[in-house]
Amino acid sequence: MLTSPSNALHSTPHFFPIRRSKLCRSRNFHSGGGKLCSLSLLPASRFSVRALVRPDVVSEDGGGDSGALSFPNHISVKIPFGNREILVETGLMGRQASSSVTVTDGETIVCTSVCVADVPSEPSDFLPLYVHYQERFSAVGRTSGGFFKREGKTKDHEVLICRLIDRPLRPTMPKGFYNETQILSWVLSYDGLHAPDALAVTSAGIAVALSEVPNAKAIAGVRVALIGGEFIVNPTVKEMEESQLDLFLAGTDTAILTIEGYSNFLPEEMLLQAVKIGQDAVQATCTAIEALAKKHGKAKMVDAIRLPPPDLYKHVKELAGEELSKALQIKGKIPRRKAISSLEEKVLTVMTEKGYVVDEVAFGTTEAQPELLEDEDEDEEVVPEGEVDQGDVHIRPIPRKPIPLLFSEVDVKLVFKEVSSKLLRRRIVEGGKRSDGRTPDGIRPIDSRCGLLPRAHGSSLFTRGETQALAVVTLGDKQMAQRIDNLEGSDEYKRFYLQYTFPPSSVGEVGRIGAPSRREIGHGTLAERALETILPSDDDFPYTIRVESTILESNGSSSMASVCGGCLALQDAGVPVKCSVAGIAMGMVWDTEEFGGDGSPLILSDITGAEDASGDMDFKVAGNEDGVTAFQMDIKVGGITLEIMEKALIQAKAGRRHILAEMAKCSPPPTLSLSKYAPLIHIMKVHPSKVYSLIGSGGKKVKSIIEESGVEAIDMQDDGIVKIMANNVASLERAKAIISGLTMVPAVGDIYRNCEIKSMAPYGAFVEIAPGREGLCHVSELSAEWLAKPEDAYKIGDRIDVKLIEVNEKGQLRLSVRALLPESESGKGSQKPPPTGDSTKDKGSPRKYVNTSSKDRAATKKIEAA
């Protein structure tokens, strides 16, 4: 029997049989700290193994050390996080990563790890940074609501948080760092009170600061809310429900890197105040992170930074400078792109022919360039004839062939792009003109049209320069709403959503078509939140609204084109929006002094794709003439100040006013009414106690109403609100009548006219007083005369007037025709069966009541007088 050594942890032994054939597959077995024992020498009989209950006490080499496993690098500190502190721990979890931290706020815990590849990847103009954020359902003690009970595809809101982590980190990374970097962030615990998104951004900033990644500054993120006129940093989830502002801000201890948020037409002045308060909170957090990294952080991989040789810039400028300046002045995007691409190939070809460009892989071998790598002959010694003194030995220099510096093809392309960017910036600063001839605050020509798609509920085509968005609106009922599965625990449905699509054809390229990218999800959400503020309430407009924005052409600011096109499409669909909104993208040239300017940043309105790629800022702002509904800013340099942001907001407001004026000229204009192809929705209120009777057992009743009336759907709420959706008025009215009949509360004495007899029984007739609502008219109440059976007076399908004379305890209705007859007729008629035999002759036949006209009655009187 194999047992743990005597100095191991004492615990209750666990015995289990093991087949010899399985054991023999392993080469050896570690037992305590003893020698290796060959399993082939073990007896063939069954034996038991004592297992440790606490395997974590075993050292890494498998020894059975009696001491518990220690974590010497475990660090736990508290740092400021808005109006409270958060707990930061490292060295306990994920110790094999470059860095791993857990950050706790209340009972919300986020774990973030950073890993860096040992070998750099191929150089490119895009940092190989990969961010993954995931909210584990186990954080709230739940499992996924889908068929597969585990986390799967990244949800849209998780993608948005991935982008919030990624965007502020990129500006802090140095150029020339090509080692793949991966950031993984998991929500391990969620208390429903402290949101994990800003915490995840701060956690990522701490993890990167402690890792080997050579970032310039530590970053942190906060959220700012406006509640009751007061700004609150990092509000709780419950407090955010009352906020008029949802602002997320990330930056360093000296500058702002990213802002994103949504508001209810917040003025620019108040937005700047919120940014200032958020920046102060970020500075305090970043200062604490910098101090933590300085004390416990790892050495940075500065040696891994690889920049193109400085001489390469000189060569590229000499070969392409003049032609590149002319190509950048071409106004059309596609012709300009083709001209620049052709010039890049020309530069690469010329430098290859001159021997400046070589394949990096082949350059490592001597066979690649034998004439360049071969050692030169040593200088020849010349000895004067007849002299052998050492002092008389002279060195005669031999002319050497110049050895050109060798550059990689990737470096040439990177330098060419950087040179192009600088020339574009210089043209804007020095000449005051952009590639398309506009001034810095100029807006491209705008054209907008509505009603292009006759069968769609609403459509618009918005074109601004070479950016074009086709927006289509679809209206539906609650079944069309988008269900969201999140950590909150309750099913959430979105009655408005915008889906943004960016096909490769929009930029004249061939590319993959598939699931929406992270960029498409981010742009769609920004446009969605910009339009959400202008929508009517569910009570005023009980439709689910879907907006599709397909980018047909793109040359910058396609998300803001989606805002403009989506607003027009909503109006064309008949959605009673509160007002019109528009969006604009702002850019910036940061260091103008380098290009002959005065040194102050230059703000650009309505930027193109080239200005976005070559500029230092992408600031999107949406709203109306009075305030802002959505905004998003990304900085590509070290950060901006509040003064620069204020200038950009003022210039953006002027641009929005111009765009709104152009949208008002839309031709053809929006119809401002529901399409004839849009579904009709009617809302009615019934008593809450009647809801179950409308639904019926297993939904049978409501299904029968839908089938009988021909409507599309009926939605019922516990508070008695009933929504009927139909494709035509006739079916809608029929459903309304049925529901009204089923839910009405009849009162004794009510009179119902022209009611149909639905069925007969020996004891009476069942009369439908309202659609779906019947009552019994007893045979004694069908006529003033005595009737043996109901069929003696009426048949099924006849229509009669009835009066409600009784409602019993079960809610059953008793009706009467007799109660509506004149008192003379109802009182004189006998309800007793006629006598039989001779007694009939003595009393005479019963008197009959006959309806006569006034002329007949006059003639009768004359006869009686005679």
Short mmCIF file of C-alpha atoms in Angstrom, two decimals, residues 22-476:
data_model
loop_
_atom_site.label_atom_id
_atom_site.label_comp_id
_atom_site.label_asym_id
_atom_site.label_seq_id
_atom_site.Cartn_x
_atom_site.Cartn_y
_atom_site.Cartn_z
CA LYS A 22 -3.64 2.12 -16.39
CA LEU A 23 -0.81 2.65 -13.93
CA CYS A 24 1.74 1.09 -16.22
CA ARG A 25 1.16 3.80 -18.77
CA SER A 26 2.96 6.26 -16.50
CA ARG A 27 6.67 6.11 -16.15
CA ASN A 28 7.03 7.06 -12.51
CA PHE A 29 5.18 8.19 -9.42
CA HIS A 30 6.19 10.88 -6.94
CA SER A 31 5.66 9.82 -3.34
CA GLY A 32 6.42 12.54 -0.85
CA GLY A 33 10.01 13.55 -1.32
CA GLY A 34 11.26 9.98 -1.75
CA LYS A 35 12.81 8.19 -4.65
CA LEU A 36 11.03 7.45 -7.89
CA CYS A 37 9.33 4.08 -7.90
CA SER A 38 8.69 2.14 -11.08
CA LEU A 39 5.07 1.13 -11.33
CA SER A 40 6.01 -2.02 -13.23
CA LEU A 41 7.33 -3.41 -9.94
CA LEU A 42 4.00 -2.96 -8.18
CA PRO A 43 1.97 -6.07 -7.48
CA ALA A 44 -0.81 -6.94 -9.87
CA SER A 45 -3.36 -7.09 -7.08
CA ARG A 46 -5.63 -4.16 -6.32
CA PHE A 47 -4.22 -1.56 -4.00
CA SER A 48 -5.18 1.82 -2.59
CA VAL A 49 -3.68 5.29 -2.67
CA ARG A 50 -4.02 7.80 0.14
CA ALA A 51 -4.99 11.15 -1.46
CA LEU A 52 -4.35 14.54 0.12
CA VAL A 53 -7.47 16.53 0.90
CA ARG A 54 -5.49 19.77 0.58
CA PRO A 55 -3.23 19.40 -2.47
CA ASP A 56 -2.31 23.07 -2.30
CA VAL A 57 0.12 22.33 0.54
CA VAL A 58 2.33 20.30 -1.75
CA SER A 59 5.31 22.22 -3.12
CA GLU A 60 5.76 22.73 -6.85
CA ASP A 61 8.30 19.89 -7.13
CA GLY A 62 5.77 17.44 -5.70
CA GLY A 63 7.35 17.27 -2.26
CA GLY A 64 5.28 16.82 0.81
CA ASP A 65 6.51 19.83 2.74
CA SER A 66 4.60 20.17 5.97
CA GLY A 67 4.47 23.96 5.65
CA ALA A 68 1.60 25.62 3.81
CA LEU A 69 2.21 27.05 0.35
CA SER A 70 3.23 30.67 0.78
CA PHE A 71 2.67 33.64 -1.53
CA PRO A 72 5.66 35.88 -0.83
CA ASN A 73 4.70 38.35 -3.58
CA HIS A 74 1.12 38.79 -2.43
CA ILE A 75 0.40 42.51 -2.20
CA SER A 76 -2.83 44.09 -1.04
CA VAL A 77 -3.37 47.87 -1.07
CA LYS A 78 -6.24 50.31 -1.19
CA ILE A 79 -6.32 53.15 -3.71
CA PRO A 80 -8.80 56.01 -4.23
CA PHE A 81 -11.63 55.43 -6.69
CA GLY A 82 -13.84 58.47 -6.84
CA ASN A 83 -15.59 59.03 -3.53
CA ARG A 84 -14.44 55.68 -2.08
CA GLU A 85 -11.52 53.26 -2.11
CA ILE A 86 -11.02 49.98 -3.92
CA LEU A 87 -8.88 47.03 -2.85
CA VAL A 88 -6.11 46.00 -5.26
CA GLU A 89 -4.43 42.60 -4.85
CA THR A 90 -1.64 40.99 -6.88
CA GLY A 91 0.64 38.01 -6.44
CA LEU A 92 -2.11 35.66 -5.28
CA MET A 93 -3.94 34.66 -8.46
CA GLY A 94 -2.53 34.11 -11.95
CA ARG A 95 1.13 34.23 -10.93
CA GLN A 96 2.44 32.90 -14.26
CA ALA A 97 1.10 35.85 -16.22
CA SER A 98 3.21 38.94 -16.76
CA SER A 99 0.90 40.54 -14.21
CA SER A 100 -2.43 39.68 -12.66
CA VAL A 101 -4.56 41.76 -10.31
CA THR A 102 -7.93 41.50 -8.62
CA VAL A 103 -9.77 44.71 -7.85
CA THR A 104 -12.64 44.79 -5.37
CA ASP A 105 -15.32 47.48 -5.07
CA GLY A 106 -17.90 46.55 -2.46
CA GLU A 107 -18.59 42.92 -3.34
CA THR A 108 -17.86 43.37 -7.03
CA ILE A 109 -14.56 41.71 -7.97
CA VAL A 110 -12.78 41.98 -11.33
CA CYS A 111 -9.72 39.89 -12.14
CA THR A 112 -7.41 41.09 -14.94
CA SER A 113 -4.27 39.49 -16.33
CA VAL A 114 -1.71 40.70 -18.86
CA CYS A 115 0.49 38.41 -20.95
CA VAL A 116 3.17 39.45 -23.44
CA ALA A 117 4.61 37.31 -26.21
CA ASP A 118 8.35 36.63 -25.94
CA VAL A 119 8.95 37.09 -29.68
CA PRO A 120 7.78 40.20 -31.53
CA SER A 121 5.34 39.78 -34.39
CA GLU A 122 5.69 41.26 -37.86
CA PRO A 123 5.96 45.07 -37.67
CA SER A 124 2.80 46.93 -38.60
CA ASP A 125 1.10 50.25 -38.04
CA PHE A 126 -1.32 48.68 -35.56
CA LEU A 127 -0.38 47.65 -32.03
CA PRO A 128 -1.04 43.89 -31.52
CA LEU A 129 -3.13 44.43 -28.39
CA TYR A 130 -6.02 42.06 -27.70
CA VAL A 131 -8.60 42.68 -24.99
CA HIS A 132 -11.22 40.21 -23.78
CA TYR A 133 -13.78 41.05 -21.09
CA GLN A 134 -16.32 38.57 -19.77
CA GLU A 135 -19.02 38.66 -17.14
CA ARG A 136 -19.29 35.25 -15.51
CA PHE A 137 -22.83 34.29 -14.53
CA SER A 138 -21.38 32.54 -11.52
CA ALA A 139 -20.60 36.04 -10.24
CA VAL A 140 -24.28 36.32 -9.29
CA GLY A 141 -24.93 32.63 -8.64
CA ARG A 142 -26.62 31.94 -11.97
CA THR A 143 -26.04 30.07 -15.19
CA SER A 144 -26.67 31.17 -18.73
CA GLY A 145 -30.31 31.23 -19.79
CA GLY A 146 -29.53 29.58 -23.12
CA PHE A 147 -29.34 25.93 -24.08
CA PHE A 148 -25.61 25.72 -23.39
CA LYS A 149 -25.11 26.42 -19.71
CA ARG A 150 -21.82 28.22 -20.03
CA GLU A 151 -20.55 31.54 -21.26
CA GLY A 152 -20.13 31.59 -25.02
CA LYS A 153 -19.97 34.32 -27.63
CA THR A 154 -19.04 37.76 -26.35
CA LYS A 155 -22.18 39.80 -25.79
CA ASP A 156 -22.59 43.28 -27.21
CA HIS A 157 -22.26 45.07 -23.87
CA GLU A 158 -19.10 43.04 -23.17
CA VAL A 159 -17.71 44.14 -26.53
CA LEU A 160 -18.36 47.76 -25.58
CA ILE A 161 -16.40 47.34 -22.35
CA CYS A 162 -13.57 45.68 -24.29
CA ARG A 163 -13.43 48.84 -26.39
CA LEU A 164 -13.45 51.02 -23.26
CA ILE A 165 -10.39 49.12 -22.03
CA ASP A 166 -8.57 49.12 -25.36
CA ARG A 167 -9.00 52.73 -26.46
CA PRO A 168 -7.29 54.58 -23.56
CA LEU A 169 -4.41 52.07 -23.44
CA ARG A 170 -3.26 52.42 -27.06
CA PRO A 171 -2.08 56.06 -26.84
CA THR A 172 0.18 55.13 -23.91
CA MET A 173 1.97 52.37 -25.86
CA PRO A 174 5.26 53.24 -27.60
CA LYS A 175 5.71 53.02 -31.35
CA GLY A 176 7.77 50.05 -32.43
CA PHE A 177 6.52 47.64 -29.77
CA TYR A 178 5.32 44.60 -31.75
CA ASN A 179 5.10 41.93 -29.05
CA GLU A 180 1.56 40.60 -28.92
CA THR A 181 -0.13 41.69 -25.71
CA GLN A 182 -3.29 40.12 -24.36
CA ILE A 183 -5.50 41.49 -21.59
CA LEU A 184 -8.08 39.17 -20.06
CA SER A 185 -10.64 40.56 -17.66
CA TRP A 186 -13.32 38.58 -15.81
CA VAL A 187 -16.06 39.65 -13.45
CA LEU A 188 -15.81 37.06 -10.67
CA SER A 189 -18.32 38.60 -8.27
CA TYR A 190 -21.08 41.17 -8.75
CA ASP A 191 -23.16 42.68 -5.97
CA GLY A 192 -25.69 44.43 -8.22
CA LEU A 193 -24.67 47.78 -6.75
CA HIS A 194 -21.18 48.61 -8.04
CA ALA A 195 -20.92 48.45 -11.83
CA PRO A 196 -17.92 46.48 -13.13
CA ASP A 197 -17.17 48.46 -16.32
CA ALA A 198 -15.17 51.39 -14.91
CA LEU A 199 -13.63 48.97 -12.43
CA ALA A 200 -12.48 46.74 -15.31
CA VAL A 201 -10.80 49.66 -17.08
CA THR A 202 -8.97 50.66 -13.91
CA SER A 203 -8.04 47.04 -13.25
CA ALA A 204 -6.54 46.77 -16.74
CA GLY A 205 -4.60 49.99 -16.18
CA ILE A 206 -3.13 48.58 -12.96
CA ALA A 207 -2.26 45.24 -14.55
CA VAL A 208 -0.46 46.89 -17.48
CA ALA A 209 1.42 49.22 -15.15
CA LEU A 210 2.69 46.26 -13.13
CA SER A 211 3.58 44.18 -16.20
CA GLU A 212 6.53 44.24 -18.57
CA VAL A 213 4.62 46.20 -21.21
CA PRO A 214 6.55 49.46 -21.79
CA ASN A 215 3.59 51.82 -21.51
CA ALA A 216 4.30 55.47 -20.86
CA LYS A 217 1.64 56.21 -18.23
CA ALA A 218 -0.80 54.39 -16.01
CA ILE A 219 -4.47 54.83 -16.90
CA ALA A 220 -7.71 54.63 -14.92
CA GLY A 221 -11.41 55.05 -15.69
CA VAL A 222 -14.38 56.53 -13.83
CA ARG A 223 -18.07 57.16 -14.44
CA VAL A 224 -19.76 60.49 -13.74
CA ALA A 225 -23.53 60.96 -13.23
CA LEU A 226 -25.73 64.03 -12.88
CA ILE A 227 -28.43 63.52 -10.26
CA GLY A 228 -30.51 66.38 -8.95
CA GLY A 229 -28.10 68.96 -10.35
CA GLU A 230 -25.11 67.38 -8.62
CA PHE A 231 -22.26 65.46 -10.25
CA ILE A 232 -21.45 62.10 -8.66
CA VAL A 233 -18.30 60.09 -9.42
CA ASN A 234 -18.73 56.31 -9.75
CA PRO A 235 -22.41 56.21 -8.81
CA THR A 236 -24.15 52.97 -7.91
CA VAL A 237 -26.36 51.12 -10.36
CA LYS A 238 -29.46 52.36 -8.56
CA GLU A 239 -28.27 55.96 -8.65
CA MET A 240 -27.66 55.74 -12.39
CA GLU A 241 -31.36 55.10 -12.95
CA GLU A 242 -32.05 58.70 -11.90
CA SER A 243 -29.13 60.30 -13.73
CA GLN A 244 -29.43 62.71 -16.65
CA LEU A 245 -25.85 61.97 -17.69
CA ASP A 246 -23.87 58.80 -18.28
CA LEU A 247 -20.24 59.86 -18.76
CA PHE A 248 -17.31 57.48 -18.83
CA LEU A 249 -13.85 59.04 -18.71
CA ALA A 250 -10.39 57.48 -18.85
CA GLY A 251 -7.00 59.13 -18.77
CA THR A 252 -3.67 59.52 -17.02
CA ASP A 253 -2.56 61.72 -14.15
CA THR A 254 -1.97 64.58 -16.60
CA ALA A 255 -4.40 64.27 -19.52
CA ILE A 256 -7.69 62.93 -20.86
CA LEU A 257 -7.49 60.00 -23.28
CA THR A 258 -11.07 58.81 -23.78
CA ILE A 259 -14.55 60.04 -23.00
CA GLU A 260 -17.83 58.43 -23.95
CA GLY A 261 -21.31 59.12 -22.78
CA TYR A 262 -24.94 59.96 -23.29
CA SER A 263 -27.15 62.69 -21.92
CA ASN A 264 -30.54 64.33 -22.20
CA PHE A 265 -29.59 67.40 -24.27
CA LEU A 266 -26.95 68.45 -21.76
CA PRO A 267 -25.40 71.87 -22.56
CA GLU A 268 -21.72 71.89 -23.47
CA GLU A 269 -20.86 73.93 -20.39
CA MET A 270 -22.23 71.30 -18.00
CA LEU A 271 -20.53 68.54 -19.97
CA LEU A 272 -17.19 70.27 -19.45
CA GLN A 273 -17.88 70.51 -15.71
CA ALA A 274 -18.55 66.77 -15.59
CA VAL A 275 -15.31 66.06 -17.47
CA LYS A 276 -13.36 68.24 -15.04
CA ILE A 277 -14.76 66.38 -12.03
CA GLY A 278 -14.02 63.03 -13.66
CA GLN A 279 -10.49 64.09 -14.58
CA ASP A 280 -9.73 65.01 -10.97
CA ALA A 281 -10.86 61.57 -9.82
CA VAL A 282 -8.78 59.85 -12.52
CA GLN A 283 -5.68 61.82 -11.52
CA ALA A 284 -5.94 60.67 -7.91
CA THR A 285 -6.32 57.02 -8.96
CA CYS A 286 -3.46 57.20 -11.48
CA THR A 287 -1.10 58.74 -8.93
CA ALA A 288 -1.72 55.80 -6.61
CA ILE A 289 -1.22 53.30 -9.47
CA GLU A 290 2.08 54.93 -10.47
CA ALA A 291 3.33 54.65 -6.89
CA LEU A 292 2.29 50.99 -6.75
CA ALA A 293 4.00 50.21 -10.08
CA LYS A 294 7.18 51.99 -9.05
CA LYS A 295 7.45 49.86 -5.95
CA HIS A 296 6.21 46.47 -7.16
CA GLY A 297 6.13 46.62 -10.97
CA LYS A 298 8.31 44.55 -13.29
CA ALA A 299 11.08 45.91 -15.50
CA LYS A 300 9.71 47.20 -18.78
CA MET A 301 10.61 45.59 -22.12
CA VAL A 302 12.21 48.73 -23.50
CA ASP A 303 14.73 46.72 -25.50
CA ALA A 304 11.88 45.17 -27.50
CA ILE A 305 10.98 48.52 -29.07
CA ARG A 306 12.05 48.53 -32.70
CA LEU A 307 11.80 51.71 -34.77
CA PRO A 308 12.64 52.15 -38.43
CA PRO A 309 16.16 53.51 -39.07
CA PRO A 310 16.25 57.33 -39.18
CA ASP A 311 18.05 57.27 -42.55
CA LEU A 312 15.01 55.61 -44.10
CA TYR A 313 12.92 58.76 -43.64
CA LYS A 314 15.46 60.71 -45.68
CA HIS A 315 15.37 58.21 -48.55
CA VAL A 316 11.57 58.09 -48.69
CA LYS A 317 11.24 61.88 -48.66
CA GLU A 318 13.78 62.23 -51.46
CA LEU A 319 12.03 59.65 -53.64
CA ALA A 320 8.40 60.54 -53.00
CA GLY A 321 8.17 63.96 -51.36
CA GLU A 322 7.06 66.08 -54.32
CA GLU A 323 4.84 63.49 -55.99
CA LEU A 324 3.28 62.58 -52.64
CA SER A 325 2.34 66.20 -51.98
CA LYS A 326 0.53 66.34 -55.32
CA ALA A 327 -1.24 63.02 -54.69
CA LEU A 328 -2.54 64.25 -51.34
CA GLN A 329 -4.25 67.16 -53.10
CA ILE A 330 -6.51 64.88 -55.15
CA LYS A 331 -10.05 65.46 -53.90
CA GLY A 332 -11.59 62.07 -54.67
CA LYS A 333 -10.90 59.36 -52.09
CA ILE A 334 -10.51 56.41 -54.48
CA PRO A 335 -8.29 58.25 -57.02
CA ARG A 336 -6.19 59.66 -54.18
CA ARG A 337 -5.82 56.25 -52.56
CA LYS A 338 -4.79 54.63 -55.85
CA ALA A 339 -2.27 57.39 -56.56
CA ILE A 340 -0.69 57.06 -53.11
CA SER A 341 -0.63 53.26 -53.34
CA SER A 342 1.02 53.42 -56.75
CA LEU A 343 3.63 55.84 -55.46
CA GLU A 344 4.34 53.55 -52.49
CA GLU A 345 5.02 50.65 -54.84
CA LYS A 346 7.26 52.87 -56.92
CA VAL A 347 9.32 53.88 -53.88
CA LEU A 348 9.62 50.26 -52.82
CA THR A 349 10.71 49.19 -56.29
CA VAL A 350 13.35 51.91 -56.63
CA MET A 351 14.81 51.20 -53.20
CA THR A 352 14.91 47.48 -53.97
CA GLU A 353 16.72 48.09 -57.24
CA LYS A 354 19.26 50.24 -55.44
CA GLY A 355 19.84 47.50 -52.90
CA TYR A 356 18.31 49.26 -49.92
CA VAL A 357 15.50 46.76 -49.34
CA VAL A 358 16.12 43.14 -48.47
CA ASP A 359 14.11 40.25 -47.14
CA GLU A 360 14.67 40.14 -43.38
CA VAL A 361 14.47 36.35 -43.20
CA ALA A 362 17.00 35.77 -45.94
CA PHE A 363 19.24 38.55 -44.70
CA GLY A 364 20.20 36.47 -41.70
CA THR A 365 22.12 33.98 -43.90
CA THR A 366 25.39 34.48 -45.76
CA GLU A 367 23.88 33.13 -48.97
CA ALA A 368 21.50 36.02 -49.22
CA GLN A 369 23.88 38.86 -49.98
CA PRO A 370 27.37 37.38 -50.54
CA GLU A 371 28.71 40.48 -52.20
CA LEU A 372 27.55 42.70 -49.37
CA LEU A 373 28.36 40.44 -46.43
CA GLU A 374 31.77 39.27 -47.73
CA ASP A 375 34.64 40.74 -45.68
CA GLU A 376 36.71 43.31 -47.53
CA ASP A 377 40.38 42.59 -48.20
CA GLU A 378 42.67 43.96 -45.56
CA ASP A 379 44.63 47.07 -46.39
CA GLU A 380 47.82 46.14 -48.27
CA GLU A 381 51.13 46.70 -46.54
CA VAL A 382 53.73 48.44 -48.74
CA VAL A 383 57.41 47.94 -47.83
CA PRO A 384 59.92 50.30 -49.46
CA GLU A 385 62.51 48.42 -51.45
CA GLY A 386 65.74 47.79 -49.43
CA GLU A 387 64.27 48.85 -46.19
CA VAL A 388 62.99 46.57 -43.45
CA ASP A 389 62.61 48.91 -40.50
CA GLN A 390 59.20 48.69 -38.89
CA GLY A 391 58.94 52.43 -38.96
CA ASP A 392 59.28 52.37 -42.71
CA VAL A 393 56.18 50.16 -43.23
CA HIS A 394 53.45 52.27 -44.79
CA ILE A 395 49.73 51.47 -45.13
CA ARG A 396 48.32 52.26 -48.53
CA PRO A 397 44.54 52.64 -48.28
CA ILE A 398 42.50 50.77 -50.89
CA PRO A 399 39.24 52.42 -51.97
CA ARG A 400 36.23 50.53 -50.49
CA LYS A 401 32.87 50.04 -52.18
CA PRO A 402 30.13 51.91 -50.30
CA ILE A 403 27.87 49.51 -48.38
CA PRO A 404 24.23 50.64 -48.51
CA LEU A 405 22.12 50.36 -45.41
CA LEU A 406 19.53 47.59 -45.63
CA PHE A 407 15.86 48.18 -44.77
CA SER A 408 12.96 45.78 -44.56
CA GLU A 409 9.94 46.15 -46.80
CA VAL A 410 7.70 46.61 -43.78
CA ASP A 411 9.85 49.47 -42.49
CA VAL A 412 9.62 51.19 -45.87
CA LYS A 413 5.83 50.99 -45.82
CA LEU A 414 5.63 52.24 -42.25
CA VAL A 415 7.89 55.18 -42.98
CA PHE A 416 6.00 55.97 -46.20
CA LYS A 417 2.75 56.13 -44.26
CA GLU A 418 4.26 58.38 -41.59
CA VAL A 419 5.75 60.70 -44.22
CA SER A 420 2.33 60.88 -45.94
CA SER A 421 0.69 61.75 -42.65
CA LYS A 422 3.14 64.55 -41.93
CA LEU A 423 2.76 66.02 -45.41
CA LEU A 424 -1.03 66.01 -45.04
CA ARG A 425 -0.80 67.74 -41.67
CA ARG A 426 1.66 70.30 -43.03
CA ARG A 427 -0.66 71.14 -45.92
CA ILE A 428 -3.55 71.74 -43.51
CA VAL A 429 -1.52 73.90 -41.11
CA GLU A 430 0.54 75.88 -43.62
CA GLY A 431 -1.96 76.26 -46.43
CA GLY A 432 -5.12 76.33 -44.36
CA LYS A 433 -6.70 73.92 -46.86
CA ARG A 434 -7.57 70.28 -46.55
CA SER A 435 -7.38 67.59 -49.24
CA ASP A 436 -10.85 68.42 -50.55
CA GLY A 437 -10.23 72.17 -50.43
CA ARG A 438 -12.23 72.89 -47.26
CA THR A 439 -11.20 75.18 -44.44
CA PRO A 440 -10.66 73.65 -40.97
CA ASP A 441 -14.28 74.37 -39.94
CA GLY A 442 -15.86 73.54 -43.31
CA ILE A 443 -18.60 70.92 -43.74
CA ARG A 444 -18.86 68.71 -46.80
CA PRO A 445 -21.91 69.02 -49.13
CA ILE A 446 -25.01 67.27 -47.76
CA ASP A 447 -27.89 65.58 -49.57
CA SER A 448 -30.77 63.72 -47.89
CA ARG A 449 -33.78 61.88 -49.25
CA CYS A 450 -36.67 59.96 -47.67
CA GLY A 451 -39.13 57.32 -48.81
CA LEU A 452 -36.83 55.50 -51.21
CA LEU A 453 -38.09 52.04 -50.23
CA PRO A 454 -41.89 51.80 -50.78
CA ARG A 455 -42.51 48.65 -48.71
CA ALA A 456 -40.31 49.65 -45.77
CA HIS A 457 -42.00 51.41 -42.86
CA GLY A 458 -39.54 54.28 -43.13
CA SER A 459 -36.31 54.93 -45.04
CA SER A 460 -33.78 57.64 -45.78
CA LEU A 461 -30.54 58.09 -47.71
CA PHE A 462 -28.11 60.54 -46.11
CA THR A 463 -25.02 61.59 -48.03
CA ARG A 464 -22.28 63.86 -46.73
CA GLY A 465 -19.37 64.17 -49.12
CA GLU A 466 -18.20 60.63 -49.82
CA THR A 467 -19.94 59.16 -46.78
CA GLN A 468 -23.39 57.69 -47.37
CA ALA A 469 -25.76 55.85 -45.02
CA LEU A 470 -29.00 54.06 -45.90
CA ALA A 471 -31.26 53.98 -42.83
CA VAL A 472 -34.37 51.77 -42.70
CA VAL A 473 -36.94 51.68 -39.88
CA THR A 474 -39.10 48.68 -39.02
CA LEU A 475 -41.97 48.90 -36.53
CA GLY A 476 -43.34 45.98 -34.56
#
